[in-house]
Coordinates of C-alpha atoms and ligand atoms in Angstrom, one line a residue:
M1 CA -35.3 -8.1 52.5
I2 CA -37.7 -8.9 55.5
Y3 CA -35.4 -11.7 56.4
R4 CA -32.3 -9.4 56.7
T5 CA -34.3 -6.8 58.8
F6 CA -35.4 -9.4 60.9
L7 CA -32.0 -11.0 61.3
I8 CA -30.3 -7.5 62.0
L9 CA -33.2 -6.7 64.7
F10 CA -32.7 -10.4 66.3
L11 CA -28.9 -9.6 66.6
F12 CA -29.1 -6.3 68.0
T13 CA -31.9 -7.7 70.7
S14 CA -29.7 -10.5 71.4
Q15 CA -26.5 -8.1 72.0
V16 CA -28.5 -5.7 74.1
M17 CA -29.8 -8.4 76.2
A18 CA -26.6 -10.1 76.5
M19 CA -24.8 -6.9 77.3
G20 CA -26.9 -6.5 80.6
N21 CA -24.5 -7.4 83.5
D22 CA -21.9 -9.0 81.4
F23 CA -19.1 -7.9 84.3
E24 CA -17.0 -10.8 82.8
E25 CA -17.4 -9.3 79.1
T26 CA -18.3 -12.5 77.8
S27 CA -20.0 -10.9 74.5
Y28 CA -17.9 -9.7 71.5
C29 CA -20.1 -6.4 71.9
S30 CA -19.1 -6.0 75.6
R31 CA -15.5 -6.4 74.8
A32 CA -15.9 -4.0 72.0
A33 CA -17.6 -1.6 74.0
R34 CA -14.7 -1.6 76.4
K35 CA -12.2 -0.7 73.8
V36 CA -14.2 2.0 72.3
Q37 CA -15.0 3.5 75.6
N38 CA -11.4 3.5 76.4
W39 CA -10.7 5.8 73.4
S40 CA -13.6 7.8 74.3
Y41 CA -12.1 8.6 77.5
Q42 CA -8.6 9.4 75.9
L43 CA -10.3 11.8 73.5
L44 CA -12.6 13.4 76.3
S45 CA -9.6 14.3 78.4
A46 CA -7.3 15.1 75.7
T47 CA -9.6 17.6 74.1
G48 CA -10.7 19.1 77.7
A49 CA -14.2 18.1 76.7
W50 CA -14.5 16.0 79.8
D51 CA -14.4 18.9 82.5
Y52 CA -16.9 21.0 80.8
I53 CA -19.6 18.2 80.0
I54 CA -19.3 17.2 83.7
D55 CA -19.2 20.5 85.4
G56 CA -22.6 20.4 87.0
F57 CA -21.7 17.3 89.4
K58 CA -19.6 19.6 91.4
P59 CA -22.4 19.8 93.9
A60 CA -22.7 15.9 94.3
R61 CA -18.9 16.0 94.6
V62 CA -18.9 18.2 97.5
K63 CA -22.0 16.0 99.0
A64 CA -19.6 12.8 98.7
M65 CA -16.9 14.5 100.5
D66 CA -19.4 15.1 103.6
L67 CA -20.4 11.7 103.3
L68 CA -17.0 10.2 103.6
D69 CA -16.7 12.4 107.0
L70 CA -12.9 13.6 105.9
Q71 CA -10.5 13.6 109.0
P72 CA -7.4 15.8 108.7
N73 CA -5.0 12.5 108.6
D74 CA -7.0 10.5 106.5
K75 CA -5.4 8.3 103.7
I76 CA -7.7 9.0 100.8
L77 CA -8.1 7.0 97.2
F78 CA -10.3 8.2 94.5
I79 CA -10.7 5.2 92.1
G80 CA -11.6 6.1 88.3
E81 CA -10.7 9.5 89.3
G82 CA -10.7 10.9 85.9
S83 CA -9.1 14.4 85.4
G84 CA -8.8 14.9 89.0
L85 CA -11.9 17.4 89.7
D86 CA -12.2 15.9 93.0
F87 CA -9.0 17.4 94.1
E88 CA -10.9 20.8 93.9
V89 CA -13.6 19.8 96.4
L90 CA -11.4 18.2 99.2
P91 CA -11.7 20.2 102.3
E92 CA -8.5 22.5 103.2
E93 CA -7.6 20.6 106.5
I94 CA -7.0 17.4 105.0
T95 CA -3.2 16.4 104.4
K96 CA -2.5 16.9 100.7
E97 CA 0.2 14.3 100.9
H98 CA -2.2 11.4 101.9
V99 CA -4.2 11.7 98.6
W100 CA -4.0 9.2 96.0
A101 CA -5.8 9.0 92.4
L102 CA -6.0 6.1 90.3
D103 CA -7.5 6.2 86.5
Y104 CA -7.1 3.5 83.8
S105 CA -6.8 6.3 81.1
S106 CA -3.4 7.7 80.6
E107 CA -4.9 11.1 79.3
M108 CA -7.1 11.4 82.3
V109 CA -3.9 10.6 84.6
K110 CA -2.2 13.4 82.7
A111 CA -5.1 16.0 83.6
A112 CA -5.2 14.9 86.9
K113 CA -1.6 15.5 87.5
R114 CA -1.8 19.0 86.2
K115 CA -4.8 19.7 88.6
A116 CA -2.8 17.9 91.5
Q117 CA 0.3 20.2 90.9
L118 CA -1.9 23.3 90.3
L119 CA -3.7 22.7 93.5
G120 CA -0.8 21.5 95.9
F121 CA -1.2 17.7 95.8
S122 CA 1.3 14.9 94.9
E123 CA 1.4 14.3 91.3
D124 CA 3.4 11.2 91.5
Q125 CA 0.2 10.0 93.6
C126 CA -1.8 10.3 90.6
I127 CA -1.4 7.1 88.7
A128 CA -2.3 4.8 85.8
G129 CA -3.9 1.5 87.1
D130 CA -6.8 -0.8 87.1
A131 CA -9.4 -0.8 89.6
Q132 CA -9.7 -4.3 89.4
A133 CA -6.3 -5.1 90.4
L134 CA -5.2 -2.2 92.8
P135 CA -1.4 -1.6 93.1
F136 CA -1.7 -1.1 96.8
N137 CA -1.3 -3.5 99.8
E138 CA -3.9 -4.5 102.3
E139 CA -5.6 -2.0 104.5
K140 CA -3.7 1.3 103.2
F141 CA -6.8 4.1 103.0
D142 CA -9.2 5.1 105.6
K143 CA -11.6 6.7 102.7
I144 CA -12.2 5.6 99.2
F145 CA -14.6 7.3 96.6
F146 CA -15.6 6.0 93.4
P147 CA -16.4 9.3 91.4
L148 CA -18.7 8.1 88.5
S149 CA -16.5 5.4 87.8
L150 CA -18.3 2.3 89.0
G151 CA -20.5 2.3 85.7
S152 CA -17.4 2.4 83.8
I153 CA -15.2 -0.3 85.3
P154 CA -15.8 -3.6 83.5
N155 CA -16.0 -5.7 86.5
P156 CA -17.7 -3.5 89.5
T157 CA -17.5 -6.7 91.7
L158 CA -14.0 -7.0 91.4
A159 CA -13.2 -3.4 92.1
L160 CA -15.5 -3.2 95.1
G161 CA -13.5 -6.2 96.3
E162 CA -10.1 -4.5 95.8
A163 CA -11.4 -1.5 97.3
E164 CA -12.5 -3.3 100.7
R165 CA -9.1 -5.0 100.2
V166 CA -7.2 -1.7 100.6
L167 CA -9.7 -0.2 103.1
L168 CA -8.2 0.3 106.7
P169 CA -10.3 -0.8 109.5
N170 CA -13.1 1.4 110.3
G171 CA -12.8 2.9 106.8
K172 CA -15.6 4.0 104.4
I173 CA -16.5 3.8 100.7
V174 CA -18.6 6.3 98.8
I175 CA -20.1 5.9 95.5
L176 CA -21.5 8.5 93.3
E177 CA -23.0 7.0 90.1
K178 CA -26.0 6.4 88.1
L179 CA -27.8 3.4 89.6
V180 CA -30.6 1.2 89.1
D181 CA -32.4 0.8 92.5
D182 CA -33.1 -2.5 94.2
K183 CA -36.5 -4.0 92.7
A184 CA -36.9 -1.5 89.9
S185 CA -37.2 -3.1 86.4
I186 CA -35.3 -1.6 83.6
S187 CA -37.4 -1.0 80.5
Y188 CA -36.1 -2.4 76.9
A189 CA -35.6 1.5 75.9
R190 CA -33.4 2.0 78.8
R191 CA -31.4 -1.3 77.8
C192 CA -31.1 0.1 74.0
V193 CA -29.9 3.5 75.2
N194 CA -27.5 1.5 77.5
F195 CA -26.1 -0.2 74.5
F196 CA -24.8 3.0 73.0
T197 CA -23.5 4.7 76.5
R198 CA -21.4 1.6 77.0
F199 CA -19.7 2.4 74.0
I200 CA -19.3 6.2 74.9
F201 CA -18.9 6.2 78.6
A202 CA -20.4 3.9 80.9
D203 CA -23.0 1.1 81.8
I204 CA -26.3 3.3 82.7
N205 CA -28.2 0.1 84.2
R206 CA -25.9 -1.4 86.9
N207 CA -27.5 -2.0 90.7
L208 CA -25.3 -1.5 93.7
T209 CA -26.6 -4.7 95.6
Q210 CA -26.0 -6.8 92.4
M211 CA -22.2 -5.2 91.9
K212 CA -21.4 -5.8 95.7
G213 CA -22.5 -9.4 95.6
S214 CA -23.9 -11.3 98.5
E215 CA -20.7 -12.3 99.7
S216 CA -19.3 -9.1 100.4
P217 CA -18.1 -8.2 103.8
L218 CA -19.6 -4.5 103.0
K219 CA -23.0 -3.3 103.5
I220 CA -24.7 -0.1 102.3
I221 CA -25.4 2.4 105.4
N222 CA -26.7 5.6 103.2
Y223 CA -28.2 5.6 99.6
E224 CA -29.6 8.6 98.2
S225 CA -30.6 10.5 94.8
T226 CA -28.7 13.3 93.6
Q227 CA -32.0 14.8 92.5
G228 CA -32.1 18.5 92.7
I229 CA -28.5 19.0 93.5
L230 CA -26.7 18.9 90.3
T231 CA -26.4 22.0 88.1
G232 CA -26.2 23.0 84.4
L233 CA -28.4 21.7 81.5
F234 CA -26.7 18.1 81.5
G235 CA -26.6 17.9 85.4
K236 CA -30.1 19.0 85.6
I237 CA -31.5 16.2 82.9
V238 CA -29.5 13.2 84.5
S239 CA -30.0 14.1 88.3
P240 CA -32.9 11.7 89.3
Y241 CA -30.7 9.0 87.9
Y242 CA -27.7 9.4 90.0
R243 CA -27.1 8.1 93.6
L244 CA -24.8 8.6 96.3
A245 CA -23.9 5.5 98.6
V246 CA -21.9 4.7 101.5
L247 CA -20.5 1.4 102.0
V248 CA -18.7 0.0 105.3
R249 CA -17.4 -3.4 106.4
D250 CA -20.2 -5.0 108.5
N251 CA -17.7 -6.0 111.0
D252 CA -16.6 -2.6 111.4
Y253 CA -19.8 -1.1 112.2
P254 CA -22.1 -3.8 113.7
D255 CA -24.3 -1.7 115.2
I256 CA -25.5 0.6 112.1
T257 CA -28.4 -1.3 110.1
A258 CA -27.5 -2.6 106.5
L259 CA -29.9 -0.6 103.7
E260 CA -31.2 -1.7 100.9
A261 CA -30.3 0.1 97.5
R262 CA -33.8 1.8 97.1
I263 CA -34.4 5.5 97.7
D264 CA -37.5 5.1 99.5
Q265 CA -36.0 2.6 102.3
H266 CA -33.6 5.4 103.2
P267 CA -34.2 8.2 105.8
K268 CA -32.4 11.2 103.9
V269 CA -29.0 11.9 105.4
E270 CA -28.4 15.7 105.8
Ligands
SAM1 C1 -17.4 8.5 83.8 S1 -15.7 8.7 84.0 C2 -15.5 9.8 85.6 C3 -14.3 10.5 85.6 C4 -14.2 11.2 87.0 N1 -14.1 10.3 87.8 C5 -15.1 12.1 86.9 O1 -15.9 12.2 88.1 O2 -15.3 12.9 86.1 C6 -15.1 7.1 84.3 C7 -13.6 6.7 84.8 O3 -13.3 5.9 84.9 C8 -12.1 5.3 84.6 N2 -12.0 3.8 84.6 C9 -12.7 2.9 83.6 N3 -12.3 1.7 83.7 C10 -11.3 1.8 84.7 C11 -10.6 1.0 85.6 N4 -10.5 -0.6 85.1 N5 -9.8 1.1 86.5 C12 -9.7 2.5 86.7 N6 -10.4 3.4 86.3 C13 -11.2 3.0 85.0 C14 -12.3 5.8 83.2 O4 -11.0 6.0 82.3 C15 -12.8 7.3 83.4 O5 -11.8 8.3 83.8

């Protein structure tokens, strides 16, 4: 009995540790978590539960649109768009035909198409696809937004590389996600919680600097917490863990200093 308990604890601990930053999904548990997470999103969207759970994030979406600095003619891409909630916060002056939304879950895409149609966007531009292999040519978009999706995409380094590939010169990428700051340590308890959240919705222990990779032409120019801006019970509980980040190509903006992914390193951008 003691031997069996010890063995189970050992296996659990090794999987918890192995799943951290397993972007290539080498472990059996990571691959299983991916499959279950996909089913989870199909279910959450088909039942309409997702929009209800995530309602309190609207102020952060509005803030993300501000950070994108949207111009009337901008070509915009939402990656991992889910059910289309970002259509609701796009400013009036943008060109609706220039907005694209991509998601891996077919049920999420169906929901996004419904919202797009209702709000006058092109439903044909809500597409099913993989953020790790975007179905677009180079340099197509001025502004790209990852709304709560970088923690759910299996290999976020690949996804950021793809976003950079399709980004036009002088473009901007904004990320809204639960992130671990540079130099912050991740407790064992948080690793355990992450073991379960990865099966349901996302990896909650990702760090932006690590996901971006040291070879990336992108640099972080803004990084802030959503603390105090999310609403609703769920939003209020989780708001200290979410971050809004802006990335640009270093070559496009040589005069702007690259910043670390740490709240205390950043002047708050209003
Ligand atoms: C936490 S949900 C966020 C949904 C939506 N963006 C929102 O803010 O409500 C994460 C989304 O990422 C999508 N996703 C996961 N892996 C993906 C991939 N490889 N490519 C594109 N989307 C992906 C999921 O289907 C899901 O809709």
